[in-house]
Short mmCIF file of C-alpha atoms (C1' of nucleotides) in Angstrom, two decimals:
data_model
loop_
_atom_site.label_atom_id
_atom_site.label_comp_id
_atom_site.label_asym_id
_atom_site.label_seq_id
_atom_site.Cartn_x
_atom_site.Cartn_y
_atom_site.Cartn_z
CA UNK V 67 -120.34 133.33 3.79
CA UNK V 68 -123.80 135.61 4.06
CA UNK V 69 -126.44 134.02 2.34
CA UNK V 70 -127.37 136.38 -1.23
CA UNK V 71 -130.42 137.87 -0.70
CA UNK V 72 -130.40 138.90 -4.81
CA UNK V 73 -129.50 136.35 -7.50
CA UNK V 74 -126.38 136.55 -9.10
CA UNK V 75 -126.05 140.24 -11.18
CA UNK V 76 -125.55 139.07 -14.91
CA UNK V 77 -126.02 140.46 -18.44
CA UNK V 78 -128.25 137.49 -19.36
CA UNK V 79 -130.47 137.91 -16.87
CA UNK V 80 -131.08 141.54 -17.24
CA UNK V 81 -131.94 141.16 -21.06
CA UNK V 82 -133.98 138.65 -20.39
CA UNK V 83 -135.71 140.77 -17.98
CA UNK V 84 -136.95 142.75 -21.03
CA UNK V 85 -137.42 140.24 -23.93
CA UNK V 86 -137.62 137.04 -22.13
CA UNK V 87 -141.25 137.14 -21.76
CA UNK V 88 -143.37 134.96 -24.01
CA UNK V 89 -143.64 136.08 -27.29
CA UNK V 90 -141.40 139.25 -26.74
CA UNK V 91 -138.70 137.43 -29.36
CA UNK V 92 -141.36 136.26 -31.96
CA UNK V 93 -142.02 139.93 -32.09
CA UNK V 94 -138.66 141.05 -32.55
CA UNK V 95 -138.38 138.01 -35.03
CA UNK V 96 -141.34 139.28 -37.38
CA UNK V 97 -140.82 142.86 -37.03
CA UNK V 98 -136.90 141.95 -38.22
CA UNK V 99 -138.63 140.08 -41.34
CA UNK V 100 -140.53 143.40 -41.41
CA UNK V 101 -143.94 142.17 -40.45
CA UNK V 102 -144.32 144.94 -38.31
CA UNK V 103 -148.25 145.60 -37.96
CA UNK V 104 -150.56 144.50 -35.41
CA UNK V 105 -152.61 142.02 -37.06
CA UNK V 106 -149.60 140.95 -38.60
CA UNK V 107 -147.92 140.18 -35.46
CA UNK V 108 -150.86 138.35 -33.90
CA UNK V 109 -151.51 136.29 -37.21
CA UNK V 110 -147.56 135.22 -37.57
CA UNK V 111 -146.90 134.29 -34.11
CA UNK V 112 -150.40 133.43 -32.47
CA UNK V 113 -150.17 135.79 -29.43
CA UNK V 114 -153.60 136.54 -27.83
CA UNK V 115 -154.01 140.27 -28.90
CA UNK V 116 -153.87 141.85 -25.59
CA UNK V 117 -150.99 139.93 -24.47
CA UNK V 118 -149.29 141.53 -27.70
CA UNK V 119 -150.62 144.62 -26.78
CA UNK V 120 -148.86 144.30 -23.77
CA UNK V 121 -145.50 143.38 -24.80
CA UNK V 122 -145.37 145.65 -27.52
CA UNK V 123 -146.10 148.47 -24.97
CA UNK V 124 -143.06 147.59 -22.59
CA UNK V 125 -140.47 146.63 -26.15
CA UNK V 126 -140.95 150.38 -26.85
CA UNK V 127 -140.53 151.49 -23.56
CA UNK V 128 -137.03 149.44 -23.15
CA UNK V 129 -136.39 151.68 -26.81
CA UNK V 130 -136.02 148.28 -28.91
CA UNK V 131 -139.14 149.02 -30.93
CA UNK V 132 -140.96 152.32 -32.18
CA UNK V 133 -144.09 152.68 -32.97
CA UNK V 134 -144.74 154.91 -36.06
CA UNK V 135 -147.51 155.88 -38.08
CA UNK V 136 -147.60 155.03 -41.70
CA UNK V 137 -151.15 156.20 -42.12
CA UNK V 138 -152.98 159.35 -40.67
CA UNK V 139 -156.62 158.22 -41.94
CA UNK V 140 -157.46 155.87 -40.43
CA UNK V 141 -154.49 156.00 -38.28
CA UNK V 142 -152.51 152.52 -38.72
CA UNK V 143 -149.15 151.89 -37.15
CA UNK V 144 -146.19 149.90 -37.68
CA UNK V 145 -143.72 148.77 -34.98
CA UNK V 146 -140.15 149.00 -36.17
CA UNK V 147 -137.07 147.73 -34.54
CA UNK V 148 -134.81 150.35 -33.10
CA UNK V 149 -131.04 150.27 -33.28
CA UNK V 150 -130.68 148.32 -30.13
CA UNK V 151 -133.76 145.79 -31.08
CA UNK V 152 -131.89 144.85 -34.65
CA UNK V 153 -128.91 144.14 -32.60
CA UNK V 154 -130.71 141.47 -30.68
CA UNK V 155 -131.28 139.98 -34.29
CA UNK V 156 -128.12 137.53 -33.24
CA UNK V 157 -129.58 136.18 -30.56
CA UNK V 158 -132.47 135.30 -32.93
CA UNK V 159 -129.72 133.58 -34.88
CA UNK V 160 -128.36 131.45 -32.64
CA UNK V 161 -131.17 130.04 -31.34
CA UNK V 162 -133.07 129.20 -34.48
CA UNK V 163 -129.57 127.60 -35.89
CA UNK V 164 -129.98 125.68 -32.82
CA UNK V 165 -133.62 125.09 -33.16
CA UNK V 166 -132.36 123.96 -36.72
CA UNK V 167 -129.62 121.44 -35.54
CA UNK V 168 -131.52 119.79 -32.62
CA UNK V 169 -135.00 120.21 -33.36
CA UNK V 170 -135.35 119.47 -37.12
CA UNK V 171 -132.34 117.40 -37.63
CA UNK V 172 -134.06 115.79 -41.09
CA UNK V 173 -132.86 119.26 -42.21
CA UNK V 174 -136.68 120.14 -42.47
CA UNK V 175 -136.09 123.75 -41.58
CA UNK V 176 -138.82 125.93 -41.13
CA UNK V 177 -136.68 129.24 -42.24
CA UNK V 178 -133.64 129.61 -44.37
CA UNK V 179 -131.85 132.88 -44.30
CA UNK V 180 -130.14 133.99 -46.94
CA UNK V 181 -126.58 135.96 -46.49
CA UNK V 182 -125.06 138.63 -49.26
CA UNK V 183 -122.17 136.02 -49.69
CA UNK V 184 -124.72 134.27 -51.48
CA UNK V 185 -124.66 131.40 -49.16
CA UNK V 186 -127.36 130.13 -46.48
CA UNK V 187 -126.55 131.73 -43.46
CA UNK V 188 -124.75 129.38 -40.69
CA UNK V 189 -123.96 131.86 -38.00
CA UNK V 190 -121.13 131.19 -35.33
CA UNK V 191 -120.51 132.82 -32.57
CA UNK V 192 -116.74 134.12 -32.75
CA UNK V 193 -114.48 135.86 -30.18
CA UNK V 194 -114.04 139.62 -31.98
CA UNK V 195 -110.32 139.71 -30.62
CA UNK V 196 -109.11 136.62 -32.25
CA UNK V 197 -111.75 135.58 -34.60
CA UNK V 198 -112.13 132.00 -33.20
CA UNK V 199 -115.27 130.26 -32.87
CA UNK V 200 -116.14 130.57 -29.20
CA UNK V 201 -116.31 127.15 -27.61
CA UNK V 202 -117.00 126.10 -23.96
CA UNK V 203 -113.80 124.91 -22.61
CA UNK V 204 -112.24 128.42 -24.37
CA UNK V 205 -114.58 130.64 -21.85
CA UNK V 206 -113.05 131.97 -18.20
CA UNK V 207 -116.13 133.53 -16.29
CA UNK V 208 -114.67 136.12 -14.19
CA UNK V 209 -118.04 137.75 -11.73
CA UNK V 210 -117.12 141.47 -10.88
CA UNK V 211 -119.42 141.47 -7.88
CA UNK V 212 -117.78 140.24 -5.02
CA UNK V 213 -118.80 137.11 -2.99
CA UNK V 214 -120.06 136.23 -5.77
CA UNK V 215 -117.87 132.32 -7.23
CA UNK V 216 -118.20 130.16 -10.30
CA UNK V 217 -116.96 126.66 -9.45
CA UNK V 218 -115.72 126.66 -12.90
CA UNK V 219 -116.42 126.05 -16.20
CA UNK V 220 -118.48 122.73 -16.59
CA UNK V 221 -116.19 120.03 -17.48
CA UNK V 222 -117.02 117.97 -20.38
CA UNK G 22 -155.33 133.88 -48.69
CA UNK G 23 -156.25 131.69 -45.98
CA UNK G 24 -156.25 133.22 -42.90
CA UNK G 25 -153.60 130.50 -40.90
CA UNK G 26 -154.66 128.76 -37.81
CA UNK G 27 -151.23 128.46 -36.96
CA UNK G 28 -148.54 130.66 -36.16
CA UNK G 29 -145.49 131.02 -38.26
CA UNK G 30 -143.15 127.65 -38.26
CA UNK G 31 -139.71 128.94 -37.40
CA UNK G 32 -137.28 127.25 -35.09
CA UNK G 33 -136.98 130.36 -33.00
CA UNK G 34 -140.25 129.30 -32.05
CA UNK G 35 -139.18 126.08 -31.23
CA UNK G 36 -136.39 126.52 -29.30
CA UNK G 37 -138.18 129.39 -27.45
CA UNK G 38 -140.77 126.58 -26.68
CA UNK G 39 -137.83 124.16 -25.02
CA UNK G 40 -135.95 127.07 -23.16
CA UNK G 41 -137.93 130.39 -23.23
CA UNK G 42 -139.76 129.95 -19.79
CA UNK G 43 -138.66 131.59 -17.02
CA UNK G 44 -135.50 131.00 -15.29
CA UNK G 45 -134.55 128.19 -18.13
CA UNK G 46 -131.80 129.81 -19.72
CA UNK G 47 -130.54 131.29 -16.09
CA UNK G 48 -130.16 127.39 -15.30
CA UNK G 49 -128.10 126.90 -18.47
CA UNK G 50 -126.20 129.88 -17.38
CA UNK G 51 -125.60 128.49 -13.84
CA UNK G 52 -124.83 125.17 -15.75
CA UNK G 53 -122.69 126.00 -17.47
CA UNK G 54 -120.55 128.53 -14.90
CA UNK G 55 -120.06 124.47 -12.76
CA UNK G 56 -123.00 125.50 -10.69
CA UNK G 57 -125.34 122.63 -11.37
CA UNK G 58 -126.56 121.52 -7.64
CA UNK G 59 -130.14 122.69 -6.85
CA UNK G 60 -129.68 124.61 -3.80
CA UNK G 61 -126.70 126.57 -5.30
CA UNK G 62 -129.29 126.88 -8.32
CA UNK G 63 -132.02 128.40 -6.14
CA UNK G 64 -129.37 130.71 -4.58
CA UNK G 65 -127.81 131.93 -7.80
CA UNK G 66 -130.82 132.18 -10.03
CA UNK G 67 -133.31 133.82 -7.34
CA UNK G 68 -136.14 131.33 -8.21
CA UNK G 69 -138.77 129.62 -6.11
CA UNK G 70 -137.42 125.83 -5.80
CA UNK G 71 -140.79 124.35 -7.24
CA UNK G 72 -140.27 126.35 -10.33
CA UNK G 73 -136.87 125.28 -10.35
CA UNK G 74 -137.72 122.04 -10.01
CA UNK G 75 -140.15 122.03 -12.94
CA UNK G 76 -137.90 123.94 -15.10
CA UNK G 77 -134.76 120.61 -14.34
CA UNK G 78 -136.97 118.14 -15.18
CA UNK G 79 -138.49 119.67 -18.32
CA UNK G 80 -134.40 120.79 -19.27
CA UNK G 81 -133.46 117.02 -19.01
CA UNK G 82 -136.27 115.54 -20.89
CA UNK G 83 -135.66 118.28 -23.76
CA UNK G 84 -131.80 116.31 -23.58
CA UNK G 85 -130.38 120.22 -22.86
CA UNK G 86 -128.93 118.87 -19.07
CA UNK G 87 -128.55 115.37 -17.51
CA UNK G 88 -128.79 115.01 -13.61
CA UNK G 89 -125.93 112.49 -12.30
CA UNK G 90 -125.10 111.23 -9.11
CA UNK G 91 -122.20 112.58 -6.98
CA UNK G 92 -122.47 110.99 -3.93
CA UNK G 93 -124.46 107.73 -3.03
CA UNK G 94 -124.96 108.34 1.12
CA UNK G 95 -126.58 110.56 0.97
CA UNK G 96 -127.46 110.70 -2.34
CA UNK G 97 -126.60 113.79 -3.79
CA UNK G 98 -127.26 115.37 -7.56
CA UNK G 99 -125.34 117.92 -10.14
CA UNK G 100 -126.98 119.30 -12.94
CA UNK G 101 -124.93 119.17 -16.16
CA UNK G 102 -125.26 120.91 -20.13
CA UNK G 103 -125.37 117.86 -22.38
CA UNK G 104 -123.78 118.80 -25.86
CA UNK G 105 -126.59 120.17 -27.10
CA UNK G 106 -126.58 122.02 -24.13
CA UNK G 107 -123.39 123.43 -24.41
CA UNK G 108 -124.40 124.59 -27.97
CA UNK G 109 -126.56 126.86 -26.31
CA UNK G 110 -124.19 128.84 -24.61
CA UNK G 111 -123.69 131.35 -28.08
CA UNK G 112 -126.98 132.67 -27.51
CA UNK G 113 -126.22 133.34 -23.57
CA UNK G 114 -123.06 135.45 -24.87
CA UNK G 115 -124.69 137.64 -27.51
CA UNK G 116 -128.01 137.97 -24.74
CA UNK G 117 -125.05 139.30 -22.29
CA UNK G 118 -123.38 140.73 -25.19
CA UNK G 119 -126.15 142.78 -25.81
CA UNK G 120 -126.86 143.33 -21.80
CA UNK G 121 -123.76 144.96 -21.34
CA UNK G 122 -123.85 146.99 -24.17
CA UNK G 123 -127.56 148.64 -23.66
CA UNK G 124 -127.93 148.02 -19.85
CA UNK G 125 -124.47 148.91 -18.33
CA UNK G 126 -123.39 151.37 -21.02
CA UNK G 127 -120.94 152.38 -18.37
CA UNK G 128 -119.02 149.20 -18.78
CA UNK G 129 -119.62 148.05 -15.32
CA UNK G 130 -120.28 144.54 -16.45
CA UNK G 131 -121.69 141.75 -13.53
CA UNK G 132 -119.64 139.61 -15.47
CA UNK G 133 -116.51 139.37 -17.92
CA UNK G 134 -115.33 136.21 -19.90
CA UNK G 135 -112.11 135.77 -20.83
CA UNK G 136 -111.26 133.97 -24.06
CA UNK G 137 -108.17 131.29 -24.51
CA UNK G 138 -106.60 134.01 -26.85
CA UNK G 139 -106.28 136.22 -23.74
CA UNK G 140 -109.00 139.12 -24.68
CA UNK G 141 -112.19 139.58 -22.75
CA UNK G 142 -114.65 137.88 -25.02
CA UNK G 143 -116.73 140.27 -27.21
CA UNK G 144 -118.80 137.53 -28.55
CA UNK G 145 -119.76 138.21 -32.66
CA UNK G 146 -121.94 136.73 -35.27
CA UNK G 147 -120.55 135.49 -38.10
CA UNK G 148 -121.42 133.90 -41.16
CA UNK G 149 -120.02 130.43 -41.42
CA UNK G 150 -119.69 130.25 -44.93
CA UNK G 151 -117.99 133.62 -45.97
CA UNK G 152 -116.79 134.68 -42.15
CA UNK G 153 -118.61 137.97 -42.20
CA UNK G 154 -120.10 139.61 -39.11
CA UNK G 155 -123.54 139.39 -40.06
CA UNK G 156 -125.51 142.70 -40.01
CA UNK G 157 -129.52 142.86 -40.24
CA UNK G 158 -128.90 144.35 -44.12
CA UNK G 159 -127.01 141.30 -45.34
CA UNK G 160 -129.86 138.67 -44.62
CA UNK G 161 -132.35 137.63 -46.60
CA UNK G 162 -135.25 135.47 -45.34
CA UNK G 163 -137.15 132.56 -47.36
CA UNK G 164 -139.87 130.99 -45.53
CA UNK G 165 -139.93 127.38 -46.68
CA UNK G 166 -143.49 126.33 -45.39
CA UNK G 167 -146.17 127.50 -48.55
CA UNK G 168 -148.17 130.78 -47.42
CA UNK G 169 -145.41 132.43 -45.10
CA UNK G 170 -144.21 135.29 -46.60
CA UNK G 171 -142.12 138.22 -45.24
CA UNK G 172 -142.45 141.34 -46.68
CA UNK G 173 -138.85 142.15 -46.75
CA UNK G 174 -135.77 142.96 -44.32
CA UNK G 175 -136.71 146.27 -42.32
CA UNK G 176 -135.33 149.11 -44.13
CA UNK G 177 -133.47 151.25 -41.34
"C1'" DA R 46 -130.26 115.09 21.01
"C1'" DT R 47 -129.67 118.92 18.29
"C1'" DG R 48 -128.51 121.29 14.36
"C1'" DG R 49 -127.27 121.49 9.51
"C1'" DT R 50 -127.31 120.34 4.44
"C1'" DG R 51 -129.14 118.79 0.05
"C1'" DA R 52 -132.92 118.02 -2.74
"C1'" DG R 53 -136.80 118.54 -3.33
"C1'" DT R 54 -142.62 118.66 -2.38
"C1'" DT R 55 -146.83 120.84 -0.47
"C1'" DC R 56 -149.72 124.67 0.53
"C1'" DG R 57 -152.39 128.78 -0.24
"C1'" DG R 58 -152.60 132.93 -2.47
"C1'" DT R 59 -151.35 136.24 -6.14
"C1'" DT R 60 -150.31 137.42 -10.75
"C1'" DT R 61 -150.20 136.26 -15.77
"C1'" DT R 62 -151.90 134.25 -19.54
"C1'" DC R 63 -155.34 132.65 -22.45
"C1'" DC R 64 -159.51 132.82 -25.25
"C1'" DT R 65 -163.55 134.79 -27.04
"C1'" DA R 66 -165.95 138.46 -27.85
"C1'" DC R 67 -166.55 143.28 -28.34
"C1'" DT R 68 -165.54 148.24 -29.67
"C1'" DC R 69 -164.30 152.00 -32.54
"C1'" DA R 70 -162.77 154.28 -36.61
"C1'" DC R 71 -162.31 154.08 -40.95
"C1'" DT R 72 -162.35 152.20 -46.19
"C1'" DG R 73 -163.89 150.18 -50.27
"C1'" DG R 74 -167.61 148.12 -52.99
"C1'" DT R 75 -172.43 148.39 -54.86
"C1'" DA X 130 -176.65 154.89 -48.10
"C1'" DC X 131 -175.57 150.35 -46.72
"C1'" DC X 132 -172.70 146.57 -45.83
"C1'" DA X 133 -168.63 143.85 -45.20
"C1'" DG X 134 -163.85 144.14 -44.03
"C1'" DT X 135 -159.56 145.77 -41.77
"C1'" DG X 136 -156.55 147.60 -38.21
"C1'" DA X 137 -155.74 148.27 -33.50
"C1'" DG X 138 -156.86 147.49 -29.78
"C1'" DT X 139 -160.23 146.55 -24.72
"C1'" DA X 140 -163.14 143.73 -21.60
"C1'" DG X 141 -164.26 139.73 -18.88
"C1'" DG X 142 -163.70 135.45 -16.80
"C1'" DA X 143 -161.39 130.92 -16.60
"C1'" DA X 144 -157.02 128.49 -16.56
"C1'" DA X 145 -152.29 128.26 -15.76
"C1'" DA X 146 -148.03 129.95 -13.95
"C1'" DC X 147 -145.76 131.89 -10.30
"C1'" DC X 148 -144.47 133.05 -5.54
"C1'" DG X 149 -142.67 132.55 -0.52
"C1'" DA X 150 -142.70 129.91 3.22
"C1'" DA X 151 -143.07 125.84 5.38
"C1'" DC X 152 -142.54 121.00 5.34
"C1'" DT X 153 -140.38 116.30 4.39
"C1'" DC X 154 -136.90 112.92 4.33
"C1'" DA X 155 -132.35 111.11 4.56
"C1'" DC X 156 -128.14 111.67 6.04
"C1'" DC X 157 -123.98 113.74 8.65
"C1'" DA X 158 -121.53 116.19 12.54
"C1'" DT X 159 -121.02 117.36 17.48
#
DNA sequence: ATGGTGAGTTCGGTTTTCCTACTCACTGGT
DNA sequence: ACCAGTGAGTAGGAAAACCGAACTCACCAT
């Protein structure tokens, strides 16, 4: 069995590739809660400026944010999330209900979202096909790439 | 208004701050695929083994993994997801959800997961309470810390 | 005795990040 | 006209994170 030179190809690690630099998320989170300016953005989540700067620049590139003008004089822009940005707005979800469970179990949380039902939102991740919450011991990993194993999934 | 000091409180934040470095969630990944020994971590994950290192022992302190013995002579060490650990695995699937979808529109995904119904898994969020898939539109967001507003869902 | 594996640590250098301050263009108040 | 304030960044240097390769240490196999 050859050594991989190349970590294992995989979804996750692509995405995070674009958004799993610091900050990149809190951007997406604000601009989703439509805080989309610049002094906005560095006020809300407490990014040095030119590391926002910087971010901002290479979330439009990857076309999950735009940048558009909303005034000519003086020129002011707002960043708004693309199609493909407000579909990262689940993975948002899930990990602030997480951050909700484990980190502020008092039920101190920081953020409630509101859903049209009229409820708090509580989202679950479900399996489209059969509409079953997705839990660990449900999952089969099959990698595409070849040489490439899972020992299978962790027992619990 | 007071200009804040500190950034927004939010548990996307938080969370972020537990398992947004580099590499972190790529361990849960591995973790959770039955790959939890370091060298097959370092192989699979493509990171330097002091980073790796750094990134274990700050996973087990947060309580995400727990490192146990499986052999005495030598001693020998697996890496496994604790529960709250394994509640993390919703936001791998919508990050490699949303991987395949924008980064291998071709559908040549690295990686497919079958579900116990039998389907591939095409993971979705839904809302807990009324069992919606929950679309940017639908939420509304209500800061709960005084002088944290949002100015309102983006408007697509 | 030599080579191999597992689980790291150490070393030295490169790249990012951080923080503070600064710029530049404009606006609104007096 | 003058001044303070706002929005959107840049500039500069220190601190931290990151990287690859080499090294350790304990054990096992031949």
């Amino acid at each position: 069995m050859a050594a991989p030179k190349h970590p294992r190809p995989c979804s996750v690690a692509d995405t995070l590739a674009l958004v799993g630099e610091k900050y990149s998320l809190l951007v997406l989170r604000e601009v989703c809660l439509g805080n989309g300016r610049f002094d906005q953005l560095v006020r809300n989540i407490g990014a040095p400026r030119d590391i926002l700067a910087t971010r901002l620049r290479r979330l439009v590139d990857a076309g999950i944010l735009t940048k558009r003008v909303y005034s000519e004089r003086p020129q002011r822009f707002e960043y708004r999330a693309t199609l493909a940005g407000l579909e990262l707005e689940p993975v948002l979800m899930t990990l602030m209900a997480w951050g909700d469970r484990h980190l502020h179990p008092d039920g101190d949380r920081p953020m409630v979202i509101e859903h049209s039902c009229g409820k708090d939102l509580a989202p679950v991740v479900t399996c489209a096909a059969c509409g079953d919450p997705v839990r660990h011991e449900d999952l089969t990993a099959h990698p595409q790439a070849p040489g490439w194993t899972v020992t299978g999934p962790q027992a619990t």
